[in-house]
Every structure is written in structure tokens, then in C-alpha cells.
C-alpha atoms as an extended CHARMM CRD file, in Angstrom:
* protein
*
       219  EXT
         1         1  UNK       CA            125.5240000000      107.6790000000      103.7880000000  PROA      1               0.0000000000
         2         2  UNK       CA            124.2920000000      110.5120000000      106.0400000000  PROA      2               0.0000000000
         3         3  UNK       CA            127.4210000000      110.5050000000      108.2380000000  PROA      3               0.0000000000
         4         4  UNK       CA            130.0580000000      109.1450000000      105.7860000000  PROA      4               0.0000000000
         5         5  UNK       CA            129.3980000000      110.5810000000      102.2850000000  PROA      5               0.0000000000
         6         6  UNK       CA            131.7610000000      108.3940000000      100.2830000000  PROA      6               0.0000000000
         7         7  UNK       CA            131.5520000000      105.3740000000       98.0140000000  PROA      7               0.0000000000
         8         8  UNK       CA            131.4260000000      102.9180000000      100.8770000000  PROA      8               0.0000000000
         9         9  UNK       CA            127.7660000000      103.7120000000      101.5740000000  PROA      9               0.0000000000
        10        10  UNK       CA            126.8540000000      102.3720000000       98.0780000000  PROA      10              0.0000000000
        11        11  UNK       CA            127.6700000000       98.8730000000       99.2620000000  PROA      11              0.0000000000
        12        12  UNK       CA            125.3640000000       99.3640000000      102.2200000000  PROA      12              0.0000000000
        13        13  UNK       CA            122.7640000000      100.7750000000       99.8060000000  PROA      13              0.0000000000
        14        14  UNK       CA            122.8310000000       97.5800000000       97.7620000000  PROA      14              0.0000000000
        15        15  UNK       CA            122.1250000000       95.4830000000      100.8520000000  PROA      15              0.0000000000
        16        16  UNK       CA            119.3990000000       97.9070000000      101.9210000000  PROA      16              0.0000000000
        17        17  UNK       CA            117.7880000000       97.6860000000       98.5060000000  PROA      17              0.0000000000
        18        18  UNK       CA            117.9810000000       93.8650000000       98.4060000000  PROA      18              0.0000000000
        19        19  UNK       CA            116.2820000000       93.5060000000      101.8180000000  PROA      19              0.0000000000
        20        20  UNK       CA            113.5400000000       95.9800000000      100.8160000000  PROA      20              0.0000000000
        21        21  UNK       CA            112.7540000000       94.1790000000       97.5380000000  PROA      21              0.0000000000
        22        22  UNK       CA            112.7380000000       90.8080000000       99.2190000000  PROA      22              0.0000000000
        23        23  UNK       CA            110.5290000000       92.1290000000      102.0510000000  PROA      23              0.0000000000
        24        24  UNK       CA            108.0790000000       93.5550000000       99.4970000000  PROA      24              0.0000000000
        25        25  UNK       CA            107.7100000000       90.2530000000       97.6250000000  PROA      25              0.0000000000
        26        26  UNK       CA            107.5040000000       88.1470000000      100.7660000000  PROA      26              0.0000000000
        27        27  UNK       CA            104.8590000000       90.4060000000      102.2850000000  PROA      27              0.0000000000
        28        28  UNK       CA            102.8640000000       90.3810000000       99.0660000000  PROA      28              0.0000000000
        29        29  UNK       CA            103.0380000000       86.5600000000       99.0080000000  PROA      29              0.0000000000
        30        30  UNK       CA            101.8060000000       86.5100000000      102.5960000000  PROA      30              0.0000000000
        31        31  UNK       CA             98.7900000000       88.6690000000      101.6140000000  PROA      31              0.0000000000
        32        32  UNK       CA             98.0440000000       86.4970000000       98.6010000000  PROA      32              0.0000000000
        33        33  UNK       CA             98.3380000000       83.3240000000      100.6930000000  PROA      33              0.0000000000
        34        34  UNK       CA             96.1010000000       84.8040000000      103.3670000000  PROA      34              0.0000000000
        35        35  UNK       CA             93.4860000000       85.8290000000      100.7980000000  PROA      35              0.0000000000
        36        36  UNK       CA             93.4020000000       82.4340000000       99.0850000000  PROA      36              0.0000000000
        37        37  UNK       CA             93.2120000000       80.4600000000      102.3560000000  PROA      37              0.0000000000
        38        38  UNK       CA             90.5080000000       82.5890000000      104.0520000000  PROA      38              0.0000000000
        39        39  UNK       CA             88.2410000000       83.6240000000      101.1380000000  PROA      39              0.0000000000
        40        40  UNK       CA             86.0750000000       81.3940000000       98.9830000000  PROA      40              0.0000000000
        41        41  UNK       CA             85.0720000000       81.5710000000       95.3340000000  PROA      41              0.0000000000
        42        42  UNK       CA             83.3830000000       78.9450000000       93.2060000000  PROA      42              0.0000000000
        43        43  UNK       CA             85.5710000000       79.6960000000       90.1590000000  PROA      43              0.0000000000
        44        44  UNK       CA             87.5940000000       76.6020000000       89.0370000000  PROA      44              0.0000000000
        45        45  UNK       CA             90.8540000000       78.5940000000       88.8640000000  PROA      45              0.0000000000
        46        46  UNK       CA             90.4250000000       79.8610000000       92.3960000000  PROA      46              0.0000000000
        47        47  UNK       CA             89.5460000000       76.3900000000       93.6770000000  PROA      47              0.0000000000
        48        48  UNK       CA             92.6360000000       74.9550000000       92.0040000000  PROA      48              0.0000000000
        49        49  UNK       CA             94.7930000000       77.7180000000       93.5140000000  PROA      49              0.0000000000
        50        50  UNK       CA             93.2820000000       77.1820000000       96.9720000000  PROA      50              0.0000000000
        51        51  UNK       CA             94.1360000000       73.4610000000       96.6880000000  PROA      51              0.0000000000
        52        52  UNK       CA             97.6470000000       74.0470000000       95.3920000000  PROA      52              0.0000000000
        53        53  UNK       CA             98.7240000000       77.1540000000       97.2720000000  PROA      53              0.0000000000
        54        54  UNK       CA            100.4880000000       75.2970000000      100.1200000000  PROA      54              0.0000000000
        55        55  UNK       CA            102.5150000000       73.2150000000       97.6800000000  PROA      55              0.0000000000
        56        56  UNK       CA            103.3990000000       76.3370000000       95.6840000000  PROA      56              0.0000000000
        57        57  UNK       CA            104.8340000000       78.1900000000       98.6890000000  PROA      57              0.0000000000
        58        58  UNK       CA            108.4210000000       76.8900000000       98.3830000000  PROA      58              0.0000000000
        59        59  UNK       CA            108.4960000000       77.8310000000       94.7150000000  PROA      59              0.0000000000
        60        60  UNK       CA            107.0000000000       81.2140000000       95.3890000000  PROA      60              0.0000000000
        61        61  UNK       CA            109.6160000000       81.8730000000       98.0590000000  PROA      61              0.0000000000
        62        62  UNK       CA            112.3700000000       80.7880000000       95.7240000000  PROA      62              0.0000000000
        63        63  UNK       CA            110.9460000000       82.9710000000       92.9080000000  PROA      63              0.0000000000
        64        64  UNK       CA            110.9430000000       86.0020000000       95.2960000000  PROA      64              0.0000000000
        65        65  UNK       CA            114.5590000000       85.4170000000       96.1650000000  PROA      65              0.0000000000
        66        66  UNK       CA            115.5160000000       85.0180000000       92.4620000000  PROA      66              0.0000000000
        67        67  UNK       CA            113.6680000000       88.2420000000       91.5340000000  PROA      67              0.0000000000
        68        68  UNK       CA            115.4660000000       90.0980000000       94.3300000000  PROA      68              0.0000000000
        69        69  UNK       CA            118.8280000000       88.7360000000       93.2460000000  PROA      69              0.0000000000
        70        70  UNK       CA            118.3390000000       89.6470000000       89.5980000000  PROA      70              0.0000000000
        71        71  UNK       CA            117.1680000000       93.1370000000       90.5450000000  PROA      71              0.0000000000
        72        72  UNK       CA            120.1460000000       93.7310000000       92.8320000000  PROA      72              0.0000000000
        73        73  UNK       CA            122.5240000000       92.6210000000       90.0520000000  PROA      73              0.0000000000
        74        74  UNK       CA            121.1330000000       95.4060000000       87.8800000000  PROA      74              0.0000000000
        75        75  UNK       CA            121.4270000000       97.9100000000       90.7280000000  PROA      75              0.0000000000
        76        76  UNK       CA            125.0120000000       96.8780000000       91.5990000000  PROA      76              0.0000000000
        77        77  UNK       CA            126.0060000000       97.1510000000       87.9390000000  PROA      77              0.0000000000
        78        78  UNK       CA            124.4200000000      100.6570000000       87.8200000000  PROA      78              0.0000000000
        79        79  UNK       CA            126.2520000000      101.6780000000       90.9680000000  PROA      79              0.0000000000
        80        80  UNK       CA            129.5960000000      100.5250000000       89.5200000000  PROA      80              0.0000000000
        81        81  UNK       CA            129.0300000000      102.2980000000       86.1740000000  PROA      81              0.0000000000
        82        82  UNK       CA            128.0970000000      105.4830000000       88.0260000000  PROA      82              0.0000000000
        83        83  UNK       CA            131.3920000000      105.3390000000       89.9410000000  PROA      83              0.0000000000
        84        84  UNK       CA            133.2130000000      104.9930000000       86.6630000000  PROA      84              0.0000000000
        85        85  UNK       CA            131.3120000000      107.9630000000       85.1710000000  PROA      85              0.0000000000
        86        86  UNK       CA            132.3140000000      110.0910000000       88.1790000000  PROA      86              0.0000000000
        87        87  UNK       CA            135.9330000000      109.1360000000       87.7600000000  PROA      87              0.0000000000
        88        88  UNK       CA            135.8980000000      109.6800000000       83.9880000000  PROA      88              0.0000000000
        89        89  UNK       CA            134.4180000000      113.1670000000       84.2560000000  PROA      89              0.0000000000
        90        90  UNK       CA            137.4410000000      114.3390000000       86.2300000000  PROA      90              0.0000000000
        91        91  UNK       CA            139.7140000000      113.6620000000       83.2590000000  PROA      91              0.0000000000
        92        92  UNK       CA            137.3810000000      114.0950000000       80.2940000000  PROA      92              0.0000000000
        93        93  UNK       CA            137.6480000000      117.2890000000       78.2160000000  PROA      93              0.0000000000
        94        94  UNK       CA            133.9940000000      117.2990000000       77.3150000000  PROA      94              0.0000000000
        95        95  UNK       CA            131.8260000000      115.7600000000       80.0230000000  PROA      95              0.0000000000
        96        96  UNK       CA            128.4660000000      116.6090000000       78.4500000000  PROA      96              0.0000000000
        97        97  UNK       CA            128.0370000000      113.1390000000       76.9210000000  PROA      97              0.0000000000
        98        98  UNK       CA            129.0750000000      111.4940000000       80.1810000000  PROA      98              0.0000000000
        99        99  UNK       CA            126.5600000000      113.5760000000       82.0640000000  PROA      99              0.0000000000
       100       100  UNK       CA            123.7820000000      112.5310000000       79.6460000000  PROA      100             0.0000000000
       101       101  UNK       CA            124.7670000000      108.8230000000       79.9350000000  PROA      101             0.0000000000
       102       102  UNK       CA            124.8870000000      109.1630000000       83.6930000000  PROA      102             0.0000000000
       103       103  UNK       CA            121.4260000000      110.7940000000       83.7850000000  PROA      103             0.0000000000
       104       104  UNK       CA            120.0270000000      108.0690000000       81.4860000000  PROA      104             0.0000000000
       105       105  UNK       CA            121.5000000000      105.3230000000       83.6530000000  PROA      105             0.0000000000
       106       106  UNK       CA            120.1320000000      106.9060000000       86.7900000000  PROA      106             0.0000000000
       107       107  UNK       CA            116.6510000000      107.2210000000       85.3360000000  PROA      107             0.0000000000
       108       108  UNK       CA            116.7160000000      103.6270000000       84.0890000000  PROA      108             0.0000000000
       109       109  UNK       CA            117.9330000000      102.3530000000       87.4520000000  PROA      109             0.0000000000
       110       110  UNK       CA            115.2560000000      104.3330000000       89.2940000000  PROA      110             0.0000000000
       111       111  UNK       CA            112.5200000000      103.0700000000       86.9790000000  PROA      111             0.0000000000
       112       112  UNK       CA            113.6980000000       99.5060000000       87.4090000000  PROA      112             0.0000000000
       113       113  UNK       CA            113.5790000000       99.8450000000       91.2460000000  PROA      113             0.0000000000
       114       114  UNK       CA            110.1190000000      101.3870000000       91.1750000000  PROA      114             0.0000000000
       115       115  UNK       CA            108.7310000000       98.6660000000       88.8440000000  PROA      115             0.0000000000
       116       116  UNK       CA            110.1380000000       95.8560000000       91.0150000000  PROA      116             0.0000000000
       117       117  UNK       CA            108.4390000000       97.4160000000       94.0690000000  PROA      117             0.0000000000
       118       118  UNK       CA            105.1540000000       98.5340000000       92.4600000000  PROA      118             0.0000000000
       119       119  UNK       CA            104.3290000000       95.0210000000       91.1380000000  PROA      119             0.0000000000
       120       120  UNK       CA            104.3190000000       93.2740000000       94.5520000000  PROA      120             0.0000000000
       121       121  UNK       CA            102.6000000000       96.2600000000       96.1260000000  PROA      121             0.0000000000
       122       122  UNK       CA             99.7390000000       96.0380000000       93.6020000000  PROA      122             0.0000000000
       123       123  UNK       CA             99.4520000000       92.2450000000       94.3160000000  PROA      123             0.0000000000
       124       124  UNK       CA             99.3280000000       93.0460000000       98.0390000000  PROA      124             0.0000000000
       125       125  UNK       CA             96.7800000000       95.8060000000       97.5250000000  PROA      125             0.0000000000
       126       126  UNK       CA             94.5020000000       93.6770000000       95.3550000000  PROA      126             0.0000000000
       127       127  UNK       CA             94.6020000000       90.6660000000       97.6700000000  PROA      127             0.0000000000
       128       128  UNK       CA             94.0730000000       92.6630000000      100.8220000000  PROA      128             0.0000000000
       129       129  UNK       CA             91.2100000000       94.8320000000       99.4640000000  PROA      129             0.0000000000
       130       130  UNK       CA             89.4670000000       91.8290000000       97.9750000000  PROA      130             0.0000000000
       131       131  UNK       CA             89.6750000000       89.8500000000      101.1720000000  PROA      131             0.0000000000
       132       132  UNK       CA             88.5040000000       92.7920000000      103.2620000000  PROA      132             0.0000000000
       133       133  UNK       CA             85.5310000000       93.3330000000      100.9680000000  PROA      133             0.0000000000
       134       134  UNK       CA             84.5450000000       89.6600000000      101.1490000000  PROA      134             0.0000000000
       135       135  UNK       CA             84.9500000000       89.5750000000      104.9630000000  PROA      135             0.0000000000
       136       136  UNK       CA             82.9140000000       92.7860000000      105.3480000000  PROA      136             0.0000000000
       137       137  UNK       CA             80.0570000000       91.4280000000      103.2060000000  PROA      137             0.0000000000
       138       138  UNK       CA             80.0730000000       88.1220000000      105.0600000000  PROA      138             0.0000000000
       139       139  UNK       CA             80.2020000000       89.9050000000      108.4150000000  PROA      139             0.0000000000
       140       140  UNK       CA             77.1930000000       92.0280000000      107.4240000000  PROA      140             0.0000000000
       141       141  UNK       CA             75.2620000000       88.9660000000      106.3660000000  PROA      141             0.0000000000
       142       142  UNK       CA             76.0470000000       87.2880000000      109.6870000000  PROA      142             0.0000000000
       143       143  UNK       CA             74.8890000000       90.3000000000      111.6240000000  PROA      143             0.0000000000
       144       144  UNK       CA             71.6730000000       90.5970000000      109.6320000000  PROA      144             0.0000000000
       145       145  UNK       CA             70.7720000000       86.9260000000      110.0620000000  PROA      145             0.0000000000
       146       146  UNK       CA             72.5150000000       86.3560000000      113.4940000000  PROA      146             0.0000000000
       147       147  UNK       CA             71.1990000000       82.8170000000      113.4940000000  PROA      147             0.0000000000
       148       148  UNK       CA             73.4810000000       79.8750000000      113.8560000000  PROA      148             0.0000000000
       149       149  UNK       CA             76.4610000000       82.1130000000      114.3950000000  PROA      149             0.0000000000
       150       150  UNK       CA             77.9900000000       82.5800000000      117.8030000000  PROA      150             0.0000000000
       151       151  UNK       CA             79.5310000000       85.7280000000      119.1250000000  PROA      151             0.0000000000
       152       152  UNK       CA             82.9730000000       84.0800000000      118.8250000000  PROA      152             0.0000000000
       153       153  UNK       CA             82.5100000000       83.6910000000      115.0590000000  PROA      153             0.0000000000
       154       154  UNK       CA             81.5010000000       87.3740000000      114.6980000000  PROA      154             0.0000000000
       155       155  UNK       CA             84.4680000000       88.4060000000      116.7960000000  PROA      155             0.0000000000
       156       156  UNK       CA             86.8600000000       86.2730000000      114.6920000000  PROA      156             0.0000000000
       157       157  UNK       CA             85.6680000000       87.9760000000      111.5280000000  PROA      157             0.0000000000
       158       158  UNK       CA             85.9420000000       91.4120000000      113.1320000000  PROA      158             0.0000000000
       159       159  UNK       CA             89.4760000000       90.6540000000      114.3760000000  PROA      159             0.0000000000
       160       160  UNK       CA             90.4760000000       89.5230000000      110.9450000000  PROA      160             0.0000000000
       161       161  UNK       CA             89.1580000000       92.7760000000      109.4110000000  PROA      161             0.0000000000
       162       162  UNK       CA             91.0260000000       94.8940000000      111.9580000000  PROA      162             0.0000000000
       163       163  UNK       CA             94.2360000000       92.9690000000      111.3500000000  PROA      163             0.0000000000
       164       164  UNK       CA             93.9240000000       93.4240000000      107.5730000000  PROA      164             0.0000000000
       165       165  UNK       CA             93.1830000000       97.1480000000      107.9910000000  PROA      165             0.0000000000
       166       166  UNK       CA             96.3240000000       97.5750000000      110.0780000000  PROA      166             0.0000000000
       167       167  UNK       CA             98.3130000000       95.4600000000      107.6250000000  PROA      167             0.0000000000
       168       168  UNK       CA             97.0780000000       97.5690000000      104.6980000000  PROA      168             0.0000000000
       169       169  UNK       CA             97.8640000000      100.8700000000      106.4380000000  PROA      169             0.0000000000
       170       170  UNK       CA            101.3890000000       99.8560000000      107.5890000000  PROA      170             0.0000000000
       171       171  UNK       CA            102.4090000000       98.3850000000      104.2540000000  PROA      171             0.0000000000
       172       172  UNK       CA            101.1220000000      101.4190000000      102.3350000000  PROA      172             0.0000000000
       173       173  UNK       CA            103.1910000000      103.7000000000      104.5140000000  PROA      173             0.0000000000
       174       174  UNK       CA            106.1480000000      101.3470000000      103.9930000000  PROA      174             0.0000000000
       175       175  UNK       CA            105.6890000000      101.4780000000      100.2820000000  PROA      175             0.0000000000
       176       176  UNK       CA            105.4450000000      105.3150000000      100.1790000000  PROA      176             0.0000000000
       177       177  UNK       CA            108.4740000000      105.6380000000      102.4750000000  PROA      177             0.0000000000
       178       178  UNK       CA            110.6880000000      103.4870000000      100.2920000000  PROA      178             0.0000000000
       179       179  UNK       CA            109.3340000000      105.1690000000       97.1640000000  PROA      179             0.0000000000
       180       180  UNK       CA            110.2980000000      108.6050000000       98.5460000000  PROA      180             0.0000000000
       181       181  UNK       CA            113.7640000000      107.3000000000       99.3140000000  PROA      181             0.0000000000
       182       182  UNK       CA            114.2530000000      105.8850000000       95.7960000000  PROA      182             0.0000000000
       183       183  UNK       CA            112.8840000000      108.8760000000       93.9640000000  PROA      183             0.0000000000
       184       184  UNK       CA            114.8170000000      111.1770000000       96.2870000000  PROA      184             0.0000000000
       185       185  UNK       CA            111.7610000000      113.4770000000       96.6200000000  PROA      185             0.0000000000
       186       186  UNK       CA            112.9570000000      114.8210000000       99.9240000000  PROA      186             0.0000000000
       187       187  UNK       CA            116.3150000000      116.2290000000       98.9420000000  PROA      187             0.0000000000
       188       188  UNK       CA            117.2400000000      117.3280000000      102.4370000000  PROA      188             0.0000000000
       189       189  UNK       CA            116.1530000000      114.4330000000      104.5730000000  PROA      189             0.0000000000
       190       190  UNK       CA            115.9800000000      115.4740000000      108.1650000000  PROA      190             0.0000000000
       191       191  UNK       CA            116.3800000000      113.2910000000      111.2360000000  PROA      191             0.0000000000
       192       192  UNK       CA            112.6150000000      112.7630000000      111.4130000000  PROA      192             0.0000000000
       193       193  UNK       CA            112.6610000000      110.9370000000      108.0680000000  PROA      193             0.0000000000
       194       194  UNK       CA            115.2490000000      108.4180000000      109.3240000000  PROA      194             0.0000000000
       195       195  UNK       CA            113.2600000000      107.9140000000      112.4840000000  PROA      195             0.0000000000
       196       196  UNK       CA            110.0410000000      107.4740000000      110.4540000000  PROA      196             0.0000000000
       197       197  UNK       CA            111.7410000000      104.8570000000      108.2920000000  PROA      197             0.0000000000
       198       198  UNK       CA            112.9520000000      102.8530000000      111.3400000000  PROA      198             0.0000000000
       199       199  UNK       CA            109.5060000000      102.9680000000      112.9680000000  PROA      199             0.0000000000
       200       200  UNK       CA            107.6650000000      101.8910000000      109.7730000000  PROA      200             0.0000000000
       201       201  UNK       CA            110.0970000000       99.0140000000      109.1360000000  PROA      201             0.0000000000
       202       202  UNK       CA            109.8160000000       97.7980000000      112.7090000000  PROA      202             0.0000000000
       203       203  UNK       CA            106.0040000000       97.9650000000      112.6780000000  PROA      203             0.0000000000
       204       204  UNK       CA            105.7010000000       96.1040000000      109.3830000000  PROA      204             0.0000000000
       205       205  UNK       CA            108.0690000000       93.3360000000      110.5650000000  PROA      205             0.0000000000
       206       206  UNK       CA            106.3420000000       92.9620000000      113.9240000000  PROA      206             0.0000000000
       207       207  UNK       CA            102.8220000000       92.9460000000      112.4960000000  PROA      207             0.0000000000
       208       208  UNK       CA            103.6730000000       90.4220000000      109.7620000000  PROA      208             0.0000000000
       209       209  UNK       CA            105.2210000000       88.1240000000      112.3660000000  PROA      209             0.0000000000
       210       210  UNK       CA            102.1790000000       88.4370000000      114.6800000000  PROA      210             0.0000000000
       211       211  UNK       CA             99.8610000000       87.7870000000      111.7450000000  PROA      211             0.0000000000
       212       212  UNK       CA            101.6890000000       84.5430000000      110.8860000000  PROA      212             0.0000000000
       213       213  UNK       CA            101.8720000000       83.3910000000      114.4730000000  PROA      213             0.0000000000
       214       214  UNK       CA             98.1300000000       83.9980000000      115.0180000000  PROA      214             0.0000000000
       215       215  UNK       CA             97.1160000000       81.3760000000      112.4420000000  PROA      215             0.0000000000
       216       216  UNK       CA             98.0780000000       77.7160000000      112.3100000000  PROA      216             0.0000000000
       217       217  UNK       CA             97.7020000000       77.7400000000      108.5080000000  PROA      217             0.0000000000
       218       218  UNK       CA            100.0070000000       80.7310000000      108.1740000000  PROA      218             0.0000000000
       219       219  UNK       CA            102.5810000000       79.0300000000      110.3430000000  PROA      219             0.0000000000
């Protein structure tokens, strides 16, 4: 869209939006799965979820795909209607009503995109912060007692905390970057913004892959 400002970029925008939504939901599910498998609570609901989480993974993946598809159908419809509005304004005598409808549709489409991204981000945030709090408390207890725990166990907990901290930081930057793009806060996006997007996307993808490959359960 930066180099070819015409309607063709809208089709690319639909694909870009679909991959972003799917990435958000898959990353959030990874965080929830990681939290459930690593942490421990005595609550019956949590114990049931811990026992069933592996069997629920295919359904959760399918649900993420369906949510992304439904969301992109709304977005594609909004894109198409916007194109029609632009064409109609060229021939309409009074385009005030069309401009109001176009503004309403744009606001509704933007709100829908934000909601679809905010929900998985909140799931990711809650799971990651909860797991980091539990690991920090457990690590502190291990250091205070330091009996019956080897250095390898302490190092494993410390490595998990570092990995989660990196995960949280990268995904938060990812969320803010996509949010800025959707809300169009930076009206004149310079080259640094496109480079920033590419770097964030690459880091999130690489780190998620390394996180999964580092654990047999996540594999």
C-alpha cells in the first residue's frame, strides 16, 4: 500500500489481517497451554483443565482458525462496502449521508478488529503474568530453603522466568504495533515503522518456535 496506493493493496491487507488475528490467538493458546502444564493449583477446575488440556488442543486450534475466518469475513465485507461508497460518492449529488455511513462502517470495522485482538492479548497477559508470579514465588522458596534442590532445578526455573519475560515483552510490543497500524495513530508512517514491524514479527515468530522446541510437552 505504501508503494502502490490503489485498491489492490486491500486484498493484501485482508491476508495481513488474517495472519495477525490467527497469530494472536495461537500465541495466546500457547501461553495458556504453557501456564496450565507448568503451574499447579489444587482447585478442581484447574486440575480438570490440566488433565484435559492436551485433548483440547485440536479443538482450540480449530476454534482459533474459525474465529480468524469469521473476523476476516467481516473485514472483507467492510472493505468491499467502502469501495462501493467511494464509487458512489463520485456520482452522488449529496454525499453527506454516504460520508456518515462510511465513517460509521470504518469505526465499526476498527472496533471489531481491536476487540478480536484485545481478547487473546488479555488471555496471554493473564496466563503469562500468573505463571511468572507462581514461578517467582516458588523460586524464592527454593532459594530460602535450598535443601533438596539442585542447582540445575534452580537454573531451570530461572531460565523459564527469563523466557517468559522475553515472551511477554515481545508480544506486548507486537500487540502495540498492530494496534497502532489498525487505529492509524501514526498518519505518516516512516520507513522506521515498517522496519520496526518486520523486526517485531520476526522476533515473536522465532521466540515462539524456540519456546515450543525447548519443551517436549510443548512439542
